[in-house]
PDB file of C-alpha atoms in Angstrom:
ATOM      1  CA  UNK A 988     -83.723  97.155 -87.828  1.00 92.00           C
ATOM      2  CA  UNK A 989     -85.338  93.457 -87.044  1.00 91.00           C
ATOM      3  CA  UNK A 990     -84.221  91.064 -89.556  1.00 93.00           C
ATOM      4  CA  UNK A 991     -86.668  88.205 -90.096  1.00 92.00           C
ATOM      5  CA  UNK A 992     -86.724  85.023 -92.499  1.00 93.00           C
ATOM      6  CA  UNK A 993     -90.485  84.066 -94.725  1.00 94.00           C
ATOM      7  CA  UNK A 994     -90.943  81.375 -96.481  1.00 95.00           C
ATOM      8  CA  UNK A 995     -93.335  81.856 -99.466  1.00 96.00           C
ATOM      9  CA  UNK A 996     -96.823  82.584 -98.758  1.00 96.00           C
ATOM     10  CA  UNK A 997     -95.998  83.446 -95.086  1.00 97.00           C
ATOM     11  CA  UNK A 998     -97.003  86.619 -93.492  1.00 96.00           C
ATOM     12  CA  UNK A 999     -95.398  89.777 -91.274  1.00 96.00           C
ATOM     13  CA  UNK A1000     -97.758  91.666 -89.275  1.00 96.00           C
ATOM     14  CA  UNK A1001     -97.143  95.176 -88.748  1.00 95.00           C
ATOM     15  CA  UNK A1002     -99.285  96.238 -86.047  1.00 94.00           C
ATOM     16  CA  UNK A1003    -102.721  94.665 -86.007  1.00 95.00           C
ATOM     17  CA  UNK A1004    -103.426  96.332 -89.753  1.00 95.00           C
ATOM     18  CA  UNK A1005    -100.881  95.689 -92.170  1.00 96.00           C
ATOM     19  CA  UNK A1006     -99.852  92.441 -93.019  1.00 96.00           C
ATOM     20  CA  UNK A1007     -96.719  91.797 -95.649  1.00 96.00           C
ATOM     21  CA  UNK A1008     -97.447  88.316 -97.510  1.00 97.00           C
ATOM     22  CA  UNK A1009     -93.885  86.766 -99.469  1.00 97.00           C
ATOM     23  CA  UNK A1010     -95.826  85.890-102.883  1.00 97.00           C
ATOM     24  CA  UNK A1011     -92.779  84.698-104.948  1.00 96.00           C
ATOM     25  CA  UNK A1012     -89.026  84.304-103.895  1.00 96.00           C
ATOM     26  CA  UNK A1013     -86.651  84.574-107.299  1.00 93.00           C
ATOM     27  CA  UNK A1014     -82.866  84.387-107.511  1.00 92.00           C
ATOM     28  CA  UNK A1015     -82.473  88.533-107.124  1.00 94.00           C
ATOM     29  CA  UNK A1016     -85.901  89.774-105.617  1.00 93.00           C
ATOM     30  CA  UNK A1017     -88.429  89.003-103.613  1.00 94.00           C
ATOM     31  CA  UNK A1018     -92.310  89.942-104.695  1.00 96.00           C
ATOM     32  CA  UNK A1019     -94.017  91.065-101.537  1.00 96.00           C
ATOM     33  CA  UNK A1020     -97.874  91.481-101.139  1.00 96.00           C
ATOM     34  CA  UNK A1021     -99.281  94.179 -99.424  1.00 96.00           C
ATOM     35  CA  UNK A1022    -102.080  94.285 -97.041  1.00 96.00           C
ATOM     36  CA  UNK A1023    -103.170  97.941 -95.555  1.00 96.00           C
ATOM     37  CA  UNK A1024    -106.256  99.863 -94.971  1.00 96.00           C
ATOM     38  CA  UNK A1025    -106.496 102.491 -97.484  1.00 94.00           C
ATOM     39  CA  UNK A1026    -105.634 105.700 -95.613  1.00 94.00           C
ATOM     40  CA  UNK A1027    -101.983 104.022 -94.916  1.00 91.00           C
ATOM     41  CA  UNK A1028     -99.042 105.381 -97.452  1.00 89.00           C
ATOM     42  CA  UNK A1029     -97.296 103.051 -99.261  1.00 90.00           C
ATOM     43  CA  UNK A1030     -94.711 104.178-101.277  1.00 89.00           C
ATOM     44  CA  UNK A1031     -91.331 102.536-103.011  1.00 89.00           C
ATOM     45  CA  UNK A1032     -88.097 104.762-102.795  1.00 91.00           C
ATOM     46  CA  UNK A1033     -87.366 104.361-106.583  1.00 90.00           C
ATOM     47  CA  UNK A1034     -90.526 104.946-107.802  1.00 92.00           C
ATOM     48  CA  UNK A1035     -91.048 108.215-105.283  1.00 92.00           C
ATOM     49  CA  UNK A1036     -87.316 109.497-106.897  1.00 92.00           C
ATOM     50  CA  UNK A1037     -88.167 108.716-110.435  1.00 92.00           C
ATOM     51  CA  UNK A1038     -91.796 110.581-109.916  1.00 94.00           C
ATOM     52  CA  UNK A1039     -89.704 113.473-108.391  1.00 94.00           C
ATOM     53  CA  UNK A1040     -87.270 114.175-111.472  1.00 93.00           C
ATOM     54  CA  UNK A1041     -90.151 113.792-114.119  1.00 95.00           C
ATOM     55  CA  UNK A1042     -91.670 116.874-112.227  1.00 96.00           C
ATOM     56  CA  UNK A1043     -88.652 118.614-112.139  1.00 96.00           C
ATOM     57  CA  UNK A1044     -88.458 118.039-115.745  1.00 95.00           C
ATOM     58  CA  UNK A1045     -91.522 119.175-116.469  1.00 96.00           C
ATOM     59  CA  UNK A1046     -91.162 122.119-114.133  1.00 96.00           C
ATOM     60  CA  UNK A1047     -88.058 123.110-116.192  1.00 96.00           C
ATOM     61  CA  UNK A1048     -89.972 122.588-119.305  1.00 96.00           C
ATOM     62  CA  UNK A1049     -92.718 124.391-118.726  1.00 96.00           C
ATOM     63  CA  UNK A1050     -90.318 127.715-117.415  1.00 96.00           C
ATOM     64  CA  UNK A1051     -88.313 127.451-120.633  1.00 95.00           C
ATOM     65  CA  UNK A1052     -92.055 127.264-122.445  1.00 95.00           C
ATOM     66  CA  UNK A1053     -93.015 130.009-120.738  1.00 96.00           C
ATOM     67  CA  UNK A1054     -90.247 132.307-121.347  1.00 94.00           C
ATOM     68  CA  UNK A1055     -89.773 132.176-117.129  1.00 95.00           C
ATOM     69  CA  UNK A1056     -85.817 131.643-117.874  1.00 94.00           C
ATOM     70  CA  UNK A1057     -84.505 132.665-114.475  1.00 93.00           C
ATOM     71  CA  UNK A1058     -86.121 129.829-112.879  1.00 95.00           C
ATOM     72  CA  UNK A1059     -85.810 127.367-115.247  1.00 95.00           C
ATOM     73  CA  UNK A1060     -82.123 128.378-114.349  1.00 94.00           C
ATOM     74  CA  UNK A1061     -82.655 128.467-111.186  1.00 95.00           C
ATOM     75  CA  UNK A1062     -83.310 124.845-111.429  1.00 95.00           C
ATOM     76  CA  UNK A1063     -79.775 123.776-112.651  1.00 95.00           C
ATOM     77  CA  UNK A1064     -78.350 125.872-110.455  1.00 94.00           C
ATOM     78  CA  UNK A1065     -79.199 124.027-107.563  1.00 94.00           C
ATOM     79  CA  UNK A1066     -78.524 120.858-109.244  1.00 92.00           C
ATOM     80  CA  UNK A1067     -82.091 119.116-109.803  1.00 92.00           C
ATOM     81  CA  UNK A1068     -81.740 118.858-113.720  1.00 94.00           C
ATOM     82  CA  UNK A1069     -79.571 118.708-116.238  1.00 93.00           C
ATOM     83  CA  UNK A1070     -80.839 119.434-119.146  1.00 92.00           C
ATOM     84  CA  UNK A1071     -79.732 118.166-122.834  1.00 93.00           C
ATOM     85  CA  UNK A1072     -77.786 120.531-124.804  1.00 95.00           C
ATOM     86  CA  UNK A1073     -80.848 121.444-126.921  1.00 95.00           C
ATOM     87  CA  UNK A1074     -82.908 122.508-124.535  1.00 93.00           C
ATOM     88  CA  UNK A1075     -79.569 124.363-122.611  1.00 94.00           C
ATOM     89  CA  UNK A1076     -78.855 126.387-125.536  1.00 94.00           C
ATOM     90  CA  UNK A1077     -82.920 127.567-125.770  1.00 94.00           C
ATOM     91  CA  UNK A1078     -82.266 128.707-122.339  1.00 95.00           C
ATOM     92  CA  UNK A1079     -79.257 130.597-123.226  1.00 95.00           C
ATOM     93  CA  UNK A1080     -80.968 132.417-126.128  1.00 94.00           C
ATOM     94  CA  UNK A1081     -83.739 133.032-123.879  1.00 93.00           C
ATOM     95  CA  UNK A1082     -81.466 134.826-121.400  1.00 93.00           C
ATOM     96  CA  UNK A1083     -79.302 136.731-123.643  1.00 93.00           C
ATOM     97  CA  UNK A1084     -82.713 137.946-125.560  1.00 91.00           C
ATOM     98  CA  UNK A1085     -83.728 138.643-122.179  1.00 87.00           C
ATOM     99  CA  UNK A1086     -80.621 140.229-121.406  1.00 88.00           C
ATOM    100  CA  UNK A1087     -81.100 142.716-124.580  1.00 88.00           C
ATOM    101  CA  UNK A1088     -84.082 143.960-123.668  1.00 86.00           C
ATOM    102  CA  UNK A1089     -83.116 145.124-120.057  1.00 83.00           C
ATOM    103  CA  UNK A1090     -80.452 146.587-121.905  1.00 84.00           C
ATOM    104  CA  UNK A1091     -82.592 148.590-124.503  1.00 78.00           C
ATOM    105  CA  UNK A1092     -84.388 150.308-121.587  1.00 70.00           C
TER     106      UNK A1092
END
């Protein structure tokens, strides 16, 4: 990793196309400005993460919705949600009413 020390308003060049501009230096954080030609990703870690579990949520919502209760299952199973105990207990009913009806046959 190359370490290197800005001032504010200086500049990083990353290849001859992205430039990184210090805008503001605070006690915690520093507020970088991005320069990049549009077909370049840019993406923050926290914000990719946080994007990632809505969807899962959503996901899982939509199964339970749906009456797809295996795979909203399927989703705590291999630990991306953990849903609240509301929403855990419709999934319960779900599979026991399921569970009935396989048995009925």
């Amino acid at each position: 990793m190359l370490v290197l020390s800005r001032h504010k308003d200086e500049s990083i060049m990353i290849g001859d196309k992205i430039e990184l501009v210090v805008i503001n230096i605070g006690l915690d954080r520093v507020r970088l400005g991005i320069d990049a030609p549009p077909d370049y990703a840019i993406s923050r870690p926290d914000v990719d993460e946080a994007l990632k579990r809505k969807q899962i949520k959503q996901r899982f919502n939509e199964y339970l919705n749906s009456g797809n209760y295996l795979e909203a299952y399927n989703l705590i199973e291999i630990g991306e949600i953990s849903p609240t105990v509301q929403r855990l207990s419709e999934l319960t009913k779900g599979l026991v009413g399921k569970l009935k009806e396989y048995e009925g046959k």
